[in-house]
JSON list of C-alpha atoms in Angstrom, two decimals:
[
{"chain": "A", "resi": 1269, "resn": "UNK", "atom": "CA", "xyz": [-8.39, 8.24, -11.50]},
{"chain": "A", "resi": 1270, "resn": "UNK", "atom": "CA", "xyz": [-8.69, 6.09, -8.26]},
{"chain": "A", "resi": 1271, "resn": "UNK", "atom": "CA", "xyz": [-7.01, 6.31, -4.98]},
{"chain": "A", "resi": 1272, "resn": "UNK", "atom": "CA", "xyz": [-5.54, 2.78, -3.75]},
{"chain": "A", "resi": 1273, "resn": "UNK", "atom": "CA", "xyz": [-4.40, 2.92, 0.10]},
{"chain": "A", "resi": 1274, "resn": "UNK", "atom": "CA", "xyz": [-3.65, -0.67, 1.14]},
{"chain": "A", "resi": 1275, "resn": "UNK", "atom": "CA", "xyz": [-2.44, -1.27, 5.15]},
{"chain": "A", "resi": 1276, "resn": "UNK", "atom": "CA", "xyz": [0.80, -3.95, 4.67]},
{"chain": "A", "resi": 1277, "resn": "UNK", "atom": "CA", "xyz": [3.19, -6.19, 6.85]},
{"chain": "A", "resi": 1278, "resn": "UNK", "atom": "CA", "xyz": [6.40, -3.73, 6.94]},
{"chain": "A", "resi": 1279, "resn": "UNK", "atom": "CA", "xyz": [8.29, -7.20, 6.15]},
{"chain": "A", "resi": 1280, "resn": "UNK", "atom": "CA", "xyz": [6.40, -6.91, 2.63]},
{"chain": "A", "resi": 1281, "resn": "UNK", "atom": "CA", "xyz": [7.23, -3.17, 2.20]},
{"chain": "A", "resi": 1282, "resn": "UNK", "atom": "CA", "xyz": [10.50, -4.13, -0.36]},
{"chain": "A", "resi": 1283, "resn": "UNK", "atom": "CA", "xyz": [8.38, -6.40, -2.29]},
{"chain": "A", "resi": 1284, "resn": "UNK", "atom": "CA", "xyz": [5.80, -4.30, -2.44]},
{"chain": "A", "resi": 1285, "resn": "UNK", "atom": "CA", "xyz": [7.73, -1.40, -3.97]},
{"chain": "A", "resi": 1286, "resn": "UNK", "atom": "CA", "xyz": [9.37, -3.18, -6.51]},
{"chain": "A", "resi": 1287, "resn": "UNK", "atom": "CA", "xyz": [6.01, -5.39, -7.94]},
{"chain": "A", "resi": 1288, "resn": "UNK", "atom": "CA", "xyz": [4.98, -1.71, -8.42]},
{"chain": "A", "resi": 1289, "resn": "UNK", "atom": "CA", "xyz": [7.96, -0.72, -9.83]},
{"chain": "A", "resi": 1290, "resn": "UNK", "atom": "CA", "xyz": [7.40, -3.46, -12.08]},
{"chain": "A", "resi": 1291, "resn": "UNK", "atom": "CA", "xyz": [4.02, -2.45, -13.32]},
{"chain": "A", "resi": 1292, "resn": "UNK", "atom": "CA", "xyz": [5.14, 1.02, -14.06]},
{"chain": "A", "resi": 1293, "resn": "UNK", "atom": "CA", "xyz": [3.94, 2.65, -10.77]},
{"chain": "A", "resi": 1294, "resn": "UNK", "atom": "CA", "xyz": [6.88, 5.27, -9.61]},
{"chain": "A", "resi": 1295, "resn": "UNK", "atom": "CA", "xyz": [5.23, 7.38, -7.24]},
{"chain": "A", "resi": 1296, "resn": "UNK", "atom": "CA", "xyz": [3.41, 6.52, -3.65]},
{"chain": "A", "resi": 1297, "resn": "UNK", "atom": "CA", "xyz": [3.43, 7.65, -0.66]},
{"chain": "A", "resi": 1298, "resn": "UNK", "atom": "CA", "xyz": [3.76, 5.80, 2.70]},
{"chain": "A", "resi": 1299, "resn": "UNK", "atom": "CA", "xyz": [3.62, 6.07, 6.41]},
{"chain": "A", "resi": 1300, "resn": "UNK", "atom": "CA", "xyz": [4.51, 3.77, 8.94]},
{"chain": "A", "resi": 1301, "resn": "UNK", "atom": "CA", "xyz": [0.82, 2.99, 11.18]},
{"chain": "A", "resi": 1302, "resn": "UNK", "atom": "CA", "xyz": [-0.24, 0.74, 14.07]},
{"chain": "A", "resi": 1303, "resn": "UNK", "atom": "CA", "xyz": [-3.27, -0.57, 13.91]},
{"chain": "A", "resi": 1304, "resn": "UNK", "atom": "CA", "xyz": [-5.56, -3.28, 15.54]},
{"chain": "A", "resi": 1305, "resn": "UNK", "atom": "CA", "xyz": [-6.95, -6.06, 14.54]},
{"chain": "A", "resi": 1306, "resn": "UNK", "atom": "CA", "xyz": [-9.25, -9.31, 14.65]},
{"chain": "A", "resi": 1307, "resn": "UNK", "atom": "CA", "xyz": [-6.36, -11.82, 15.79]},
{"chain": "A", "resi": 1308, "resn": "UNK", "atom": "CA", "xyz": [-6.77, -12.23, 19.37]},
{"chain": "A", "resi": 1309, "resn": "UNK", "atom": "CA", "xyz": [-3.43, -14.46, 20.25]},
{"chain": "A", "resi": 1310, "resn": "UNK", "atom": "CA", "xyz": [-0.10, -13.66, 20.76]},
{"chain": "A", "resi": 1311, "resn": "UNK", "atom": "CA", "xyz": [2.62, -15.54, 19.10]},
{"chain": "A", "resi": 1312, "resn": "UNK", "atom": "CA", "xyz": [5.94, -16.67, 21.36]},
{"chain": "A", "resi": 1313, "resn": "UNK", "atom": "CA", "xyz": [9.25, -16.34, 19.79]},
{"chain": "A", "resi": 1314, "resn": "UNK", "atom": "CA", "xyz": [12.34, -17.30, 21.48]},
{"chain": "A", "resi": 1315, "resn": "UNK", "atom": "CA", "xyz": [10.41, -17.55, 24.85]},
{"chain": "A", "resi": 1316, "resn": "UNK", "atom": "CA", "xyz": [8.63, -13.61, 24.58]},
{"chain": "A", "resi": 1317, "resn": "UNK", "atom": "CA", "xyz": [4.95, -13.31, 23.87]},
{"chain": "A", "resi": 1318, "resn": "UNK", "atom": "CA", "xyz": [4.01, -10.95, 21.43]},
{"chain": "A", "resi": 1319, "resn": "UNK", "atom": "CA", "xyz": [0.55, -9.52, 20.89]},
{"chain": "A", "resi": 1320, "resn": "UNK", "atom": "CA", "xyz": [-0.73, -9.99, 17.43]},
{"chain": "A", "resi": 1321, "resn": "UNK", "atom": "CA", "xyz": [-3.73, -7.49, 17.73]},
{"chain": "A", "resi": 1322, "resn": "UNK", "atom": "CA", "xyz": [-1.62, -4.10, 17.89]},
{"chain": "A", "resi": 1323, "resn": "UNK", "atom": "CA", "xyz": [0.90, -4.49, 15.03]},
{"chain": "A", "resi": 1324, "resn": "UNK", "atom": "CA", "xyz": [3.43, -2.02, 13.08]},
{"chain": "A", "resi": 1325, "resn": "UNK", "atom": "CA", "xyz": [1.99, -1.79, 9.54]},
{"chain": "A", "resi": 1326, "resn": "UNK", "atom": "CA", "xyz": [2.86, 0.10, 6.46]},
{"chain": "A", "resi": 1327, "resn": "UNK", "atom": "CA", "xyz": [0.15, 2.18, 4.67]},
{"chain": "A", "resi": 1328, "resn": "UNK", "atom": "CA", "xyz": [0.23, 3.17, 1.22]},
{"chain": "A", "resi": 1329, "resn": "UNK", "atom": "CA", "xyz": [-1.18, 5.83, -1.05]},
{"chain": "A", "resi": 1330, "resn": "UNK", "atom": "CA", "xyz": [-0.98, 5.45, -4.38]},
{"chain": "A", "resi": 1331, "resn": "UNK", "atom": "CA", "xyz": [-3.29, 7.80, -7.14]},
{"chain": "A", "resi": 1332, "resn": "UNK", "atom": "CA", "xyz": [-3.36, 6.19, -10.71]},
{"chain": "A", "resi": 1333, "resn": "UNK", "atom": "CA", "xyz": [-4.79, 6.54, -14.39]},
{"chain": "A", "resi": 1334, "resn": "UNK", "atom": "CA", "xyz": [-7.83, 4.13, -14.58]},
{"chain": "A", "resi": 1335, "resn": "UNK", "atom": "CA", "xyz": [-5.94, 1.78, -16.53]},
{"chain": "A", "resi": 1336, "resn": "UNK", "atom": "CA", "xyz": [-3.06, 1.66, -13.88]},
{"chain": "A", "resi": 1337, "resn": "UNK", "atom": "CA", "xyz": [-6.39, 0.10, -10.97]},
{"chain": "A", "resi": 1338, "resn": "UNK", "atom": "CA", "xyz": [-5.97, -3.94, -11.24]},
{"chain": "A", "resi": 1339, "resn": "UNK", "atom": "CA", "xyz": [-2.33, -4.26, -12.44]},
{"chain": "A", "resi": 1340, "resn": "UNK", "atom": "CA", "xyz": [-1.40, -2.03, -9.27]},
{"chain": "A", "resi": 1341, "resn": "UNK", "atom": "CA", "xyz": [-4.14, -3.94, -7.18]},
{"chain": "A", "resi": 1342, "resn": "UNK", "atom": "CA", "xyz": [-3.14, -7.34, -8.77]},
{"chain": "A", "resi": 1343, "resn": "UNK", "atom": "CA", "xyz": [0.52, -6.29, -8.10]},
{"chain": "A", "resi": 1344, "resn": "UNK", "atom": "CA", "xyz": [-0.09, -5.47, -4.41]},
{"chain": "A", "resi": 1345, "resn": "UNK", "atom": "CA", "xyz": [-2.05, -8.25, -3.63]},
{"chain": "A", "resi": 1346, "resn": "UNK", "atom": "CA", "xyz": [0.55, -10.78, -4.87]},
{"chain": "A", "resi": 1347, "resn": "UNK", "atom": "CA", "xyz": [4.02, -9.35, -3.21]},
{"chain": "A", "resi": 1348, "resn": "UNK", "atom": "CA", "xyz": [1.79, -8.91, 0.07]},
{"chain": "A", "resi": 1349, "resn": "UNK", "atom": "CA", "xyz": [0.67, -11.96, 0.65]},
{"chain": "A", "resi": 1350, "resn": "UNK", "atom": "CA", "xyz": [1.91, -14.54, 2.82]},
{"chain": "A", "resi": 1351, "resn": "UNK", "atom": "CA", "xyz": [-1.40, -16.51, 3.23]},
{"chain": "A", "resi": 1352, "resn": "UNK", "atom": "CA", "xyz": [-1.57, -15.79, 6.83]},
{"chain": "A", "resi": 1353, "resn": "UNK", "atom": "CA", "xyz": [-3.97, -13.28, 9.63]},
{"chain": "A", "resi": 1354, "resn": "UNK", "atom": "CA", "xyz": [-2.79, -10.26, 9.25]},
{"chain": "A", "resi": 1355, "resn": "UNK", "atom": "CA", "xyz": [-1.72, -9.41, 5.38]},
{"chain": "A", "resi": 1356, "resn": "UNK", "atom": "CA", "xyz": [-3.46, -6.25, 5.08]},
{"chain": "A", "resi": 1357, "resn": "UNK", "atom": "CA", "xyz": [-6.41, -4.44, 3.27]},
{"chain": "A", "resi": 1358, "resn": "UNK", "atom": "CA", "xyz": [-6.80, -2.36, 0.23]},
{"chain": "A", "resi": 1359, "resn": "UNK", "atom": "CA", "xyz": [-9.42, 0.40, -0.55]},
{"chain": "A", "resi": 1360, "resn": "UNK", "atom": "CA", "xyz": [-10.35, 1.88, -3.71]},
{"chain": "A", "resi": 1361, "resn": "UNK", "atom": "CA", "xyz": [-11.52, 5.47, -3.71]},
{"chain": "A", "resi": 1362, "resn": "UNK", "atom": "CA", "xyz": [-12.39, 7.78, -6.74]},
{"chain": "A", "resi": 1363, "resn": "UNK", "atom": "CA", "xyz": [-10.46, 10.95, -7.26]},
{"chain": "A", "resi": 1364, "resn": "UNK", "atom": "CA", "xyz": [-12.36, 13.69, -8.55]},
{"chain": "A", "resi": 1365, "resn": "UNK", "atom": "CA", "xyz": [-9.41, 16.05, -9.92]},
{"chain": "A", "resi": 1366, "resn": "UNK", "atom": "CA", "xyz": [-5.53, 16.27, -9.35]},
{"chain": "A", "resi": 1367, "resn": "UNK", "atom": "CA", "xyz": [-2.75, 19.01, -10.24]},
{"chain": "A", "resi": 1368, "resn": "UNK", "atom": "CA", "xyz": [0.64, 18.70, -10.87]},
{"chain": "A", "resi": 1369, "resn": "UNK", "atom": "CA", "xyz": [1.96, 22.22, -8.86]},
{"chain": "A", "resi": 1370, "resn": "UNK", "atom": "CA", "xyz": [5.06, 22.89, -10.59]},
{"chain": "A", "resi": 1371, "resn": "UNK", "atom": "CA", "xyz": [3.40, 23.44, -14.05]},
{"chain": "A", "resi": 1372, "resn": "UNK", "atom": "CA", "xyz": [-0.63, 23.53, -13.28]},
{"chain": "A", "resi": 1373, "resn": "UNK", "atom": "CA", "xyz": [-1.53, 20.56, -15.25]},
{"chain": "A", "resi": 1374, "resn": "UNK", "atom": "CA", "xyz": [-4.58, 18.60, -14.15]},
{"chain": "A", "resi": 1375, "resn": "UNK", "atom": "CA", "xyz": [-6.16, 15.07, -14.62]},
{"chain": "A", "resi": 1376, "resn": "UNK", "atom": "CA", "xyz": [-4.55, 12.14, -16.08]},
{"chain": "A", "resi": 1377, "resn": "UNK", "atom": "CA", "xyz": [-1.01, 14.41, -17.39]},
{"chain": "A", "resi": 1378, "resn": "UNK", "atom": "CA", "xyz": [-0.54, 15.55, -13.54]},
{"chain": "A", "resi": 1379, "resn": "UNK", "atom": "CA", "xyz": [0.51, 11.74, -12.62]},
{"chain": "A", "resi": 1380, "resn": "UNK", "atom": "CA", "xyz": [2.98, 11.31, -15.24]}
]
């Protein structure tokens, strides 16, 4: 089991959910985060200058079976993009153990 957490444009959120969706991943959790980053420039739209460096993002956490990693990474990583600064990151982590609490189950059976 691996932990993905990938940091997202919120404008990418819908199309996010539903490539995963797609690939059979139901469950994730998510928080809206602000983060900072390498662009230094603002951008000016309709006359305001906005700073590029502080940003609303959306972070994901998402647990999955082993052979759930690269069709949930692939997944993110083409619904997220928009070729530009500022698309976002993914990390992989392992996960040593999970339990479902209702019923006790562990491992693999807890994420189904």
């Amino acid at each position: 089991m691996k932990k993905i957490e990938a940091i997202i444009r919120k404008s990418k959120f819908d199309d996010v959910k539903d490539a995963l969706h797609n690939v059979e991943v139901n469950f994730f959790s998510y928080w809206d985060v602000t983060g900072v980053g390498n662009e230094k420039e603002g951008h000016v739209y309709r006359g305001i200058n906005y700073s590029t460096s502080e940003i609303q993002r959306r972070f994901l956490s998402i647990v999955v079976n082993d052979e759930f990693i690269q069709p949930t990474i692939d997944s993110i990583l083409k619904s997220a993009a928009t070729d530009k600064v500022g698309d976002g990151k993914i990390f992989i982590t392992p996960v040593e153990e999970a339990y479902r609490i209702r019923t006790g189950e562990k491992g693999d059976k807890s994420l189904n």
